[in-house]
Each structure stands twice: as structure tokens, then as C-alpha cells.
Coordinates of C-alpha atoms and ligand atoms in Angstrom, one line a residue:
X420 CA -10.4 48.5 108.0
X421 CA -10.1 52.2 107.4
X422 CA -10.5 54.0 110.7
X423 CA -14.0 55.3 111.5
X424 CA -12.5 58.8 111.7
X425 CA -11.8 58.7 108.1
X426 CA -15.2 57.8 107.5
X427 CA -16.9 60.0 109.7
X428 CA -14.6 62.9 108.4
X429 CA -15.6 61.9 105.0
X430 CA -19.2 61.7 105.7
X431 CA -19.6 65.0 107.4
X432 CA -18.3 66.4 104.4
X433 CA -20.9 64.7 102.3
X434 CA -23.7 65.7 104.7
X435 CA -22.8 69.2 105.0
X436 CA -22.3 69.1 100.9
X437 CA -25.8 67.0 100.5
X438 CA -28.0 68.8 103.0
X439 CA -27.4 72.0 101.9
X440 CA -27.8 71.1 98.9
X441 CA -31.4 70.6 99.6
X442 CA -31.9 74.3 99.9
X443 CA -29.9 75.0 97.1
X444 CA -31.8 77.0 93.9
X445 CA -33.0 74.3 91.6
X446 CA -30.5 74.9 88.6
X447 CA -27.6 74.7 90.9
X448 CA -28.9 71.4 92.4
X449 CA -29.9 70.0 89.1
X450 CA -26.2 70.5 87.4
X451 CA -24.7 69.1 91.0
X452 CA -27.3 65.8 90.3
X453 CA -26.8 65.5 86.5
X454 CA -23.2 65.3 87.1
X455 CA -23.1 62.2 89.4
X456 CA -25.7 61.1 87.2
X457 CA -23.8 61.6 83.5
X458 CA -20.9 59.7 85.7
X459 CA -23.0 56.7 86.2
X460 CA -23.9 56.3 82.4
X461 CA -20.5 57.1 80.8
X462 CA -18.9 54.4 83.4
X463 CA -17.3 52.5 80.4
X464 CA -15.4 49.2 81.3
X465 CA -11.2 49.9 81.1
X466 CA -10.6 46.8 80.5
X467 CA -12.1 43.5 79.7
X468 CA -13.7 40.9 82.6
X469 CA -12.3 37.8 82.7
X470 CA -12.9 35.6 79.4
X471 CA -14.7 32.4 80.3
X472 CA -18.0 33.4 79.0
X473 CA -19.5 33.3 82.6
X474 CA -21.4 35.6 85.4
X475 CA -22.4 37.7 82.7
X476 CA -24.7 38.9 85.5
X477 CA -24.5 39.1 89.1
X478 CA -24.0 35.4 90.0
X479 CA -27.4 34.5 93.0
X480 CA -27.3 31.3 95.1
X481 CA -26.2 30.6 98.7
X482 CA -23.2 29.3 100.2
X483 CA -22.4 28.0 103.7
X484 CA -19.9 30.4 105.5
X485 CA -21.7 33.2 107.4
X486 CA -24.5 30.8 109.0
X487 CA -22.5 27.8 109.0
X488 CA -19.1 28.5 109.1
X489 CA -16.9 26.2 110.1
X490 CA -18.9 23.5 112.3
X491 CA -18.1 19.7 111.4
X492 CA -19.1 17.8 114.3
X493 CA -21.9 15.7 112.5
X494 CA -22.8 14.2 116.0
X495 CA -23.9 16.9 117.8
X496 CA -25.3 19.1 114.9
X497 CA -25.9 16.6 112.0
X498 CA -28.3 19.3 110.5
X499 CA -25.9 22.0 110.6
X500 CA -22.4 20.4 110.1
X501 CA -20.7 21.2 107.2
X502 CA -21.2 18.0 105.2
X503 CA -23.1 16.7 101.8
X504 CA -26.3 16.7 104.2
X505 CA -26.3 20.2 104.3
X506 CA -26.1 21.4 100.7
X507 CA -28.3 18.7 99.9
X508 CA -31.1 19.9 102.1
X509 CA -30.4 23.3 101.2
X510 CA -30.5 22.6 97.5
X511 CA -34.0 21.1 98.2
X512 CA -35.1 24.5 99.7
X513 CA -34.0 26.2 97.0
X514 CA -36.3 23.9 94.8
X515 CA -38.9 23.9 97.0
X516 CA -39.2 27.1 97.7
X517 CA -39.0 28.6 94.4
X518 CA -35.8 30.4 95.2
X519 CA -34.2 28.4 91.9
X520 CA -36.6 29.8 90.1
X521 CA -35.9 33.7 90.5
X522 CA -32.1 33.0 90.1
X523 CA -30.4 31.2 93.0
X524 CA -28.6 28.3 91.3
X525 CA -25.7 28.0 93.0
X526 CA -24.8 25.8 95.9
X527 CA -21.5 26.7 97.2
X528 CA -19.3 24.9 99.5
X529 CA -17.1 27.3 101.4
X530 CA -14.1 26.3 104.3
X531 CA -13.5 22.7 105.7
X532 CA -14.6 20.3 103.7
X533 CA -11.3 18.5 103.1
X534 CA -9.4 16.3 105.0
X535 CA -6.2 17.9 106.1
X536 CA -3.5 15.4 104.2
X537 CA -3.3 15.8 100.6
X538 CA -3.9 12.0 98.9
X539 CA -0.9 10.3 97.6
X540 CA -1.4 11.9 94.1
X541 CA -1.2 15.3 95.7
X542 CA -5.1 15.6 95.1
X543 CA -7.4 17.2 97.7
X544 CA -9.7 14.5 99.2
X545 CA -13.2 15.3 100.6
X546 CA -13.7 13.8 104.0
X547 CA -15.3 10.9 103.6
X548 CA -17.4 10.7 106.4
X549 CA -19.2 14.1 105.8
X550 CA -19.1 13.5 102.0
X551 CA -19.7 9.8 101.5
X552 CA -21.2 10.8 97.7
X553 CA -18.3 12.0 97.1
X554 CA -17.9 15.6 95.4
X555 CA -18.8 14.2 91.9
X556 CA -21.7 12.5 93.6
X557 CA -22.6 15.6 95.4
X558 CA -22.4 17.7 92.0
X559 CA -24.2 15.5 90.4
X560 CA -27.7 15.6 93.1
X561 CA -27.3 19.6 92.2
X562 CA -27.5 19.2 87.9
X563 CA -29.9 16.8 88.4
X564 CA -32.0 20.0 90.1
X565 CA -30.7 22.7 88.0
X566 CA -28.5 23.8 90.3
X567 CA -25.1 24.2 90.4
X568 CA -22.0 23.4 93.3
X569 CA -19.2 25.8 94.0
X570 CA -16.3 24.4 96.2
X571 CA -13.6 26.6 97.9
X572 CA -9.6 26.5 98.5
X573 CA -7.4 29.3 99.3
X574 CA -4.6 30.9 97.2
X575 CA -2.0 30.6 100.1
X576 CA -0.4 27.6 102.0
X577 CA -3.5 26.8 104.4
X578 CA -7.3 27.8 103.8
X579 CA -8.2 30.3 107.0
X580 CA -9.5 27.3 108.9
X581 CA -5.9 25.1 108.8
X582 CA -7.4 22.8 105.7
X583 CA -5.0 22.2 102.3
X584 CA -4.4 25.5 100.2
X585 CA -3.7 25.3 96.4
X586 CA -0.3 27.4 96.6
X587 CA 2.5 25.1 94.0
X588 CA -0.9 22.9 93.7
X589 CA -3.0 25.1 91.3
X590 CA -2.7 22.9 88.0
X591 CA -3.9 19.7 90.6
X592 CA -6.5 21.5 92.6
X593 CA -8.3 23.0 89.1
X594 CA -8.1 19.9 87.2
X595 CA -9.7 17.9 90.7
X596 CA -12.5 20.5 90.7
X597 CA -13.0 20.0 86.9
X598 CA -12.8 16.0 87.4
X599 CA -15.5 16.9 90.0
X600 CA -17.9 18.7 87.9
X601 CA -18.1 22.0 90.1
X602 CA -19.0 25.1 88.9
X603 CA -17.9 27.7 91.2
X604 CA -14.5 28.3 93.2
X605 CA -14.0 30.8 96.0
X606 CA -10.1 31.4 96.5
X607 CA -9.6 32.7 99.8
X608 CA -6.3 34.7 100.7
X609 CA -4.8 33.4 104.6
X610 CA -1.8 32.0 104.8
X611 CA 0.1 34.2 102.0
X612 CA 3.4 35.2 103.6
X613 CA 4.0 38.1 101.3
X614 CA 1.4 40.4 99.7
X615 CA 3.6 41.0 96.9
X616 CA 2.5 37.4 95.8
X617 CA -0.9 37.9 95.8
X618 CA -1.5 39.0 92.2
X619 CA 0.3 36.0 90.6
X620 CA -0.9 33.6 93.3
X621 CA -4.8 34.7 91.9
X622 CA -3.6 35.1 88.5
X623 CA -2.1 31.4 88.4
X624 CA -5.4 29.8 89.6
X625 CA -6.9 32.2 86.9
X626 CA -4.7 30.0 84.4
X627 CA -5.3 26.8 85.6
X628 CA -8.5 27.0 85.4
X629 CA -8.7 27.8 82.5
X630 CA -6.4 24.8 81.3
X631 CA -9.1 22.5 82.4
X632 CA -11.0 23.9 79.6
X633 CA -14.3 23.6 82.0
X634 CA -16.0 26.8 82.9
X635 CA -15.6 27.4 86.1
X636 CA -16.9 30.8 87.9
X637 CA -14.2 32.1 89.5
X638 CA -14.4 34.3 93.0
X639 CA -11.4 36.3 94.3
X640 CA -10.6 37.5 97.5
X641 CA -7.7 39.3 96.2
X642 CA -8.1 43.0 96.6
X643 CA -9.1 42.2 100.4
X644 CA -5.7 40.5 100.7
X645 CA -3.8 43.4 99.4
X646 CA -4.6 45.8 101.7
X647 CA -1.1 47.9 101.7
X648 CA -0.6 48.9 98.2
X649 CA -3.3 50.1 95.2
X650 CA -4.9 46.8 94.0
X651 CA -4.6 46.6 89.7
X652 CA -8.5 46.8 89.6
X653 CA -8.0 46.1 85.9
X654 CA -5.9 43.3 86.1
X655 CA -8.6 41.9 88.8
X656 CA -11.7 42.4 86.3
X657 CA -9.5 40.7 83.5
X658 CA -8.2 37.7 86.3
X659 CA -11.7 36.9 87.8
X660 CA -15.6 37.1 87.6
X661 CA -16.2 38.5 91.2
X662 CA -13.7 39.4 94.1
X663 CA -14.3 40.4 97.4
X664 CA -12.8 44.0 98.7
X665 CA -14.2 44.0 102.1
X666 CA -14.2 42.5 105.1
X667 CA -16.4 39.5 105.8
X668 CA -20.3 40.6 106.5
X669 CA -21.4 39.4 110.5
X670 CA -24.9 38.9 111.3
X671 CA -25.7 42.7 112.2
X672 CA -27.2 45.3 110.6
X673 CA -23.5 47.4 112.3
X674 CA -21.6 44.9 109.6
X675 CA -24.2 45.9 106.3
X676 CA -23.8 49.4 107.3
X677 CA -19.6 49.6 107.7
X678 CA -20.1 47.8 104.2
X679 CA -22.1 50.5 102.6
X680 CA -19.9 53.1 104.1
X681 CA -16.7 51.3 102.3
X682 CA -18.6 51.1 99.1
X683 CA -19.9 54.8 98.9
X684 CA -16.2 56.0 99.6
X685 CA -15.1 54.4 96.8
X686 CA -17.9 54.4 94.4
X687 CA -16.2 56.7 91.8
X688 CA -13.4 54.0 91.3
X689 CA -15.6 51.0 92.2
X690 CA -18.2 51.9 88.9
X691 CA -15.6 52.2 86.9
X692 CA -14.4 48.3 87.2
X693 CA -17.4 46.4 86.8
X694 CA -18.9 45.0 84.3
X695 CA -20.6 41.7 82.7
X696 CA -18.4 39.1 83.7
X697 CA -16.9 41.3 86.1
X698 CA -18.5 42.0 89.7
X699 CA -17.3 43.7 93.3
X700 CA -18.7 41.3 95.9
X701 CA -19.6 42.9 99.2
X702 CA -20.2 39.4 100.7
X703 CA -23.1 37.2 101.5
X704 CA -26.7 38.2 102.0
X705 CA -27.6 37.6 105.7
X706 CA -31.8 37.6 105.2
X707 CA -33.2 35.1 107.5
X708 CA -30.6 34.9 110.2
X709 CA -30.8 36.3 113.5
X710 CA -29.3 40.3 112.8
X711 CA -31.6 42.1 110.9
X712 CA -35.1 43.7 111.4
X713 CA -37.4 43.6 108.5
X714 CA -36.8 47.0 107.7
X715 CA -33.0 46.4 107.7
X716 CA -33.3 43.4 105.4
X717 CA -34.9 45.8 103.0
X718 CA -31.6 48.0 103.2
X719 CA -29.3 45.1 102.6
X720 CA -31.7 43.8 99.7
X721 CA -32.4 47.3 98.2
X722 CA -28.2 47.9 98.3
X723 CA -27.0 44.8 97.0
X724 CA -29.8 45.1 94.2
X725 CA -28.6 48.7 93.5
X726 CA -24.8 47.6 93.4
X727 CA -26.0 44.9 90.9
X728 CA -23.8 42.5 93.6
X729 CA -23.7 39.1 93.1
X730 CA -26.6 37.7 95.3
X731 CA -25.4 34.7 97.8
X732 CA -27.6 33.7 100.6
X733 CA -26.1 32.6 104.0
X734 CA -29.3 31.2 106.1
X735 CA -31.2 27.9 107.1
X736 CA -33.8 28.1 104.5
X737 CA -35.9 25.4 106.5
X738 CA -36.2 28.2 109.3
X739 CA -36.0 31.2 107.1
X740 CA -39.3 34.0 108.2
X741 CA -41.8 34.7 106.1
X742 CA -40.4 38.1 105.4
X743 CA -37.2 37.6 104.4
X744 CA -37.9 35.0 102.1
X745 CA -40.4 37.3 100.5
X746 CA -37.6 40.1 99.9
X747 CA -35.3 37.0 98.6
X748 CA -37.7 36.4 96.2
X749 CA -38.7 39.6 95.2
X750 CA -38.9 39.6 91.4
X751 CA -38.7 43.3 91.1
X752 CA -35.6 43.7 92.8
X753 CA -33.7 41.0 91.6
X754 CA -34.8 42.4 88.2
X755 CA -32.8 45.5 89.4
X756 CA -29.6 43.5 90.4
X757 CA -29.8 41.4 87.3
X758 CA -29.7 44.0 84.6
X759 CA -27.5 43.0 81.5
X760 CA -25.5 46.2 81.7
X761 CA -24.0 45.3 85.4
X762 CA -23.6 49.0 86.2
X763 CA -23.1 49.6 89.7
X764 CA -25.0 52.2 91.0
X765 CA -24.1 54.7 93.4
X766 CA -25.0 57.0 96.0
X767 CA -26.1 60.4 94.2
X768 CA -27.0 62.5 97.0
X769 CA -28.2 62.9 100.5
X770 CA -31.1 64.9 102.2
X771 CA -31.1 64.9 106.2
X772 CA -30.9 61.2 107.0
X773 CA -31.8 59.8 103.7
X774 CA -29.4 58.6 101.2
X775 CA -30.9 58.4 97.2
X776 CA -28.6 56.0 95.1
X777 CA -29.2 55.7 91.5
X778 CA -28.5 52.0 89.5
X779 CA -29.0 52.9 85.6
X780 CA -30.6 49.9 84.0
X781 CA -32.6 49.3 80.7
X782 CA -34.9 50.2 78.8
X783 CA -32.8 52.8 77.5
X784 CA -33.2 55.3 74.5
X785 CA -30.1 57.1 73.4
X786 CA -28.2 57.8 76.3
X787 CA -31.2 58.2 78.4
X788 CA -31.5 54.9 80.9
X789 CA -34.5 53.8 83.4
X790 CA -33.2 53.4 87.1
X791 CA -33.2 51.4 90.0
X792 CA -33.3 54.2 93.1
X793 CA -33.3 53.0 96.8
X794 CA -33.6 55.6 99.3
X795 CA -32.1 54.3 102.8
X796 CA -32.9 56.4 105.8
X797 CA -29.9 55.5 108.0
X798 CA -31.3 57.5 111.1
X799 CA -31.8 55.0 113.9
X800 CA -34.9 56.2 115.1
X801 CA -37.6 58.8 115.2
X802 CA -40.7 59.1 112.6
X803 CA -40.3 57.9 108.6
X804 CA -38.3 60.4 107.0
X805 CA -40.0 62.4 103.7
X806 CA -37.5 63.4 100.7
X807 CA -40.0 65.6 98.8
X808 CA -38.0 66.7 95.7
X809 CA -38.6 67.0 92.0
X810 CA -38.0 63.8 89.7
X811 CA -35.3 66.0 88.2
X812 CA -33.4 65.8 91.4
X813 CA -33.6 62.0 92.0
X814 CA -31.6 62.1 88.5
X815 CA -34.6 61.3 86.8
X816 CA -33.8 64.6 83.8
X817 CA -35.8 63.2 80.9
X818 CA -38.7 65.0 79.5
X819 CA -40.3 62.1 78.3
X820 CA -41.3 61.3 81.8
X821 CA -40.8 58.0 83.5
X822 CA -43.2 55.6 85.4
X823 CA -42.6 55.0 89.0
X824 CA -43.0 51.3 90.8
X825 CA -42.1 50.7 94.8
X826 CA -40.5 47.1 94.3
X827 CA -40.6 46.1 97.7
X828 CA -44.9 47.1 98.7
X829 CA -45.4 46.6 94.7
X830 CA -47.2 49.5 94.6
X831 CA -47.8 52.0 91.1
X832 CA -46.3 55.7 91.8
X833 CA -47.4 56.9 88.8
X834 CA -46.0 58.7 85.7
X835 CA -43.4 61.9 86.7
X836 CA -42.1 64.6 84.2
X837 CA -39.0 66.1 86.0
X838 CA -40.8 69.1 87.2
X839 CA -42.7 66.9 88.9
X840 CA -42.8 66.4 92.7
X841 CA -42.3 63.2 94.2
X842 CA -43.0 62.5 98.0
X843 CA -41.5 59.7 99.2
X844 CA -41.5 58.4 103.2
X845 CA -38.6 56.1 104.5
X846 CA -38.7 54.6 107.7
X847 CA -35.5 54.4 110.1
X848 CA -32.9 51.9 109.6
X849 CA -35.6 51.5 106.7
X850 CA -35.2 51.2 102.5
X851 CA -37.3 52.1 99.7
X852 CA -36.7 50.4 96.2
X853 CA -37.9 52.3 93.2
X854 CA -38.3 51.7 89.6
X855 CA -38.1 54.4 87.0
X856 CA -38.7 53.3 83.8
X857 CA -38.4 55.9 81.0
X858 CA -41.4 56.6 79.0
X859 CA -40.7 56.3 75.2
X860 CA -43.1 58.1 73.9
X861 CA -44.6 61.1 75.5
X862 CA -47.8 60.2 77.3
X863 CA -51.0 62.2 76.2
X864 CA -51.9 64.7 78.6
Ligands
NAG2058 C1 -9.4 30.4 78.3 O1 -9.2 31.7 77.5 C2 -9.2 31.9 76.6 C3 -8.7 33.0 75.9 O2 -9.1 34.1 76.5 C4 -11.0 31.9 76.1 O3 -11.5 31.7 74.9 C5 -11.4 30.9 76.5 O4 -12.5 30.6 76.4 C6 -10.7 30.0 78.0 N1 -11.6 28.6 78.2 C7 -12.2 28.6 79.9 C8 -12.6 27.4 80.0 O5 -12.3 29.3 80.7

């Protein structure tokens, strides 16, 4: 984890730079913003993505880890233990609650599903007490409902919770998952003794999955574990469909903010490597759990949308509150997240405590994009802060203008030209998410 000292000094630099830019003469401010936006628009991918035809948009679904961890005591916790009962009841909630129909189709198992010993053929075995239908039966349950099943293993000798890892068993394990009709693999990185082995261990599984001939989305934790040397991002993007590069998310707003800080700090590097088929993964959505207020939940949703991040909830959909549910099902938010170009949005400026993020999205005309815009107020008190600046200062510089909508509250904010002022209030620890759609023909005055 980067030291808070480094982050603090980085942000105070950002602060002084961006705070003063609010008071700059307009031409100068415009130039600064145009530079950031230009950087967004010309983020031409440096390498090809993993060539398996999958995850062309950020994958969406549900995974057990943050909410259900490694609870294997099904006598005490029959509803919540890691078992087929849990994944089946979540699958039913995804269908009945409308989540599947807006795109949450992956149901992913995390650690603690296997027996501690492999069978006599060296194959992993799902714990028969907790998974009586077997993984193939569970996969069928998902497929019958238009869902997909994901599984979890580890590039080292053991998983983080001490179950069998896939090191030296890559081909057997990949084939086992293919035989079970598994659709996605999350590949952790505990128990790799030597950091120098990490790239090869992850690429071995890329090959092993490919050899099965079955299309399996491949989710890596390679850069998260390669802490002491700079990861080869091009290789990662060519080997994995998505990858974790920062600590596990926890059920707190602090954890969400730490993740945002790390991504903002590295955004110029990251935007170059994200593309359809290859996504940075800032980890699970914790909406519907215990840690986020209604406004804080909007912050996580807004930023995950702007990044074009994979959207994997980890919550109990049977107990979710209405506000979280509405946010998770918001088609406007999901539309920004799922934009087909897969461009990772960036923070473009900060005005007092409000950070402004922009993501180029379709429709576009030539090199002029529409945008998702997120405004995040990281002040933890006071009244809502107002950002009042011209559209061009939000990066909306095309003279044809933009139609602005508020995605959380489903409001039409009207059509703006670059010189028009746009005043946006943002709650403390809250967010606004706007969509600015480029006007293709000049509207009549
Ligand atoms: C395996 O890799 C080849 C070459 O990159 C690719 O064309 C093929 O689609 C891949 N197959 C699967 C199942 O991922």
C-alpha cells in the first residue's frame, strides 16, 4: 500500500494546482483542461487485449468474497455459508430482482469451495457436503437462468485461505473447470514464494485456459502481488481480461476513497492499458452492505462507472435496501460504465473539495466525444458544495453543444454550449453523475 505521506503530498500538489486554476483567467484554464481531455481521447491502446473474444465490455455480476468471506460452517449459517445454496439463492435474486436483465450475469464463487485434498487423478474436488450437485450441476443451474458461473483458484501452491492452489496443476485445473462448464476464473496470488515467478505463473494459466478450447473470462491478481517491480502492463493486458491492482475492498467508505486515490495517482499510466477485453479491476461494489451511506454509495457507483470498471457486487440481495438496489439497477449509470470503447475516465480537475472526473463515451463525431462526468465531494461535512463553471471548463468544448442529464436523479439539465455556465451542487461525501451527449446538429436558437 502506498504510504499516506506520499498520497497526501501528491494531493496537496493537485489541490494547489487545481484550486488556483479555478481563479485563473479563462483562456489559461481552458488550455489546462483541453490538455487533460486530449489525453483521454488519444488513449490509443498500446497492445492487444487477451484474444479470447470475451469481456469486450466490463463484466458485471456478483461474487461472494467481501460479504461472505470463508464461512464454511453450514450448520450455524445455512443461509450464508459458502455452498451451492448461497449461489443458487443469489442467482434467483439476480433474476427476480431485475439485476440479470440490466447485465449482472456472472455469479462467481470465491475462495473456500474445494476439499483440502485433490483426488487420485490430481483434480480439485468441490466439497460434496456444501456442493451436493457438483460444480457442473451448479453451472447448469446458472445457464438455465441466463447466468454464468465463475470459480476461484490461485497461481501459487495454495489459495489465501489454504485450499489447493493451481501451481504445477494449471492444465489439469483449467481442463477441470472447462469440463464443469465454468465461465470465469478469478486467479489469486497467495503462496507464490518468489515474486519473479508471478508473470510466468499467470501466463501459464492463460495458456492452459486457451488449450481447453472453452471461452473462460480470466480475472488476474497479477499486478496486486507484483509489488516490488513495475508490472509489465502490456503483458498483463494481453494475458488477462481483467486484473486487480490494489488491495481488497472493505466495507467502509475509507476503503473506497483509498482505492480512488490510488487510481487517480496512476491514471495517466492506467488509461493507456485499458481497452475492450482488458480492464483494470478496482474490486467489488459494496452497495447494499453495512458501510456506505446513500451518498457514499453514489460515489462508488459514479466512479466505477467513470472508470469503466467491472461491476461485481458482493452483498446479500435478499436484504438489500431500496436505495442501493435502485442505484445498482440504474440504466444510465450502467450505460456509462458499459460504453463500447471501454475508455477509462480520469480526474480532470479539482474545485475546492470537488473532484471532477470525465470519461469519453459514445456517441462521438470525428474525434469529439460525448462524456460521462462525475463530481465527487470528498469533504465530509458542511453544505453541498457548488461547482459553477462554463461547460468548456468541464471539458465540453465542442461548439455544437451537449445535452446534459443527471443519471442518479434522472433529470434533464438542458443543452449547454462551451461558454454557458453549469452550476452543480454536490453533497458532502457525495456524488453527481452527469451525461453530456454531443449535439450532432446545431440546435435552432
Ligand atoms: C486461443 O488463442 C488463439 C490465439 O490467440 C485465439 O485465436 C483463440 O480464440 C483462443 N481460444 C480461446 C478458447 O480462448
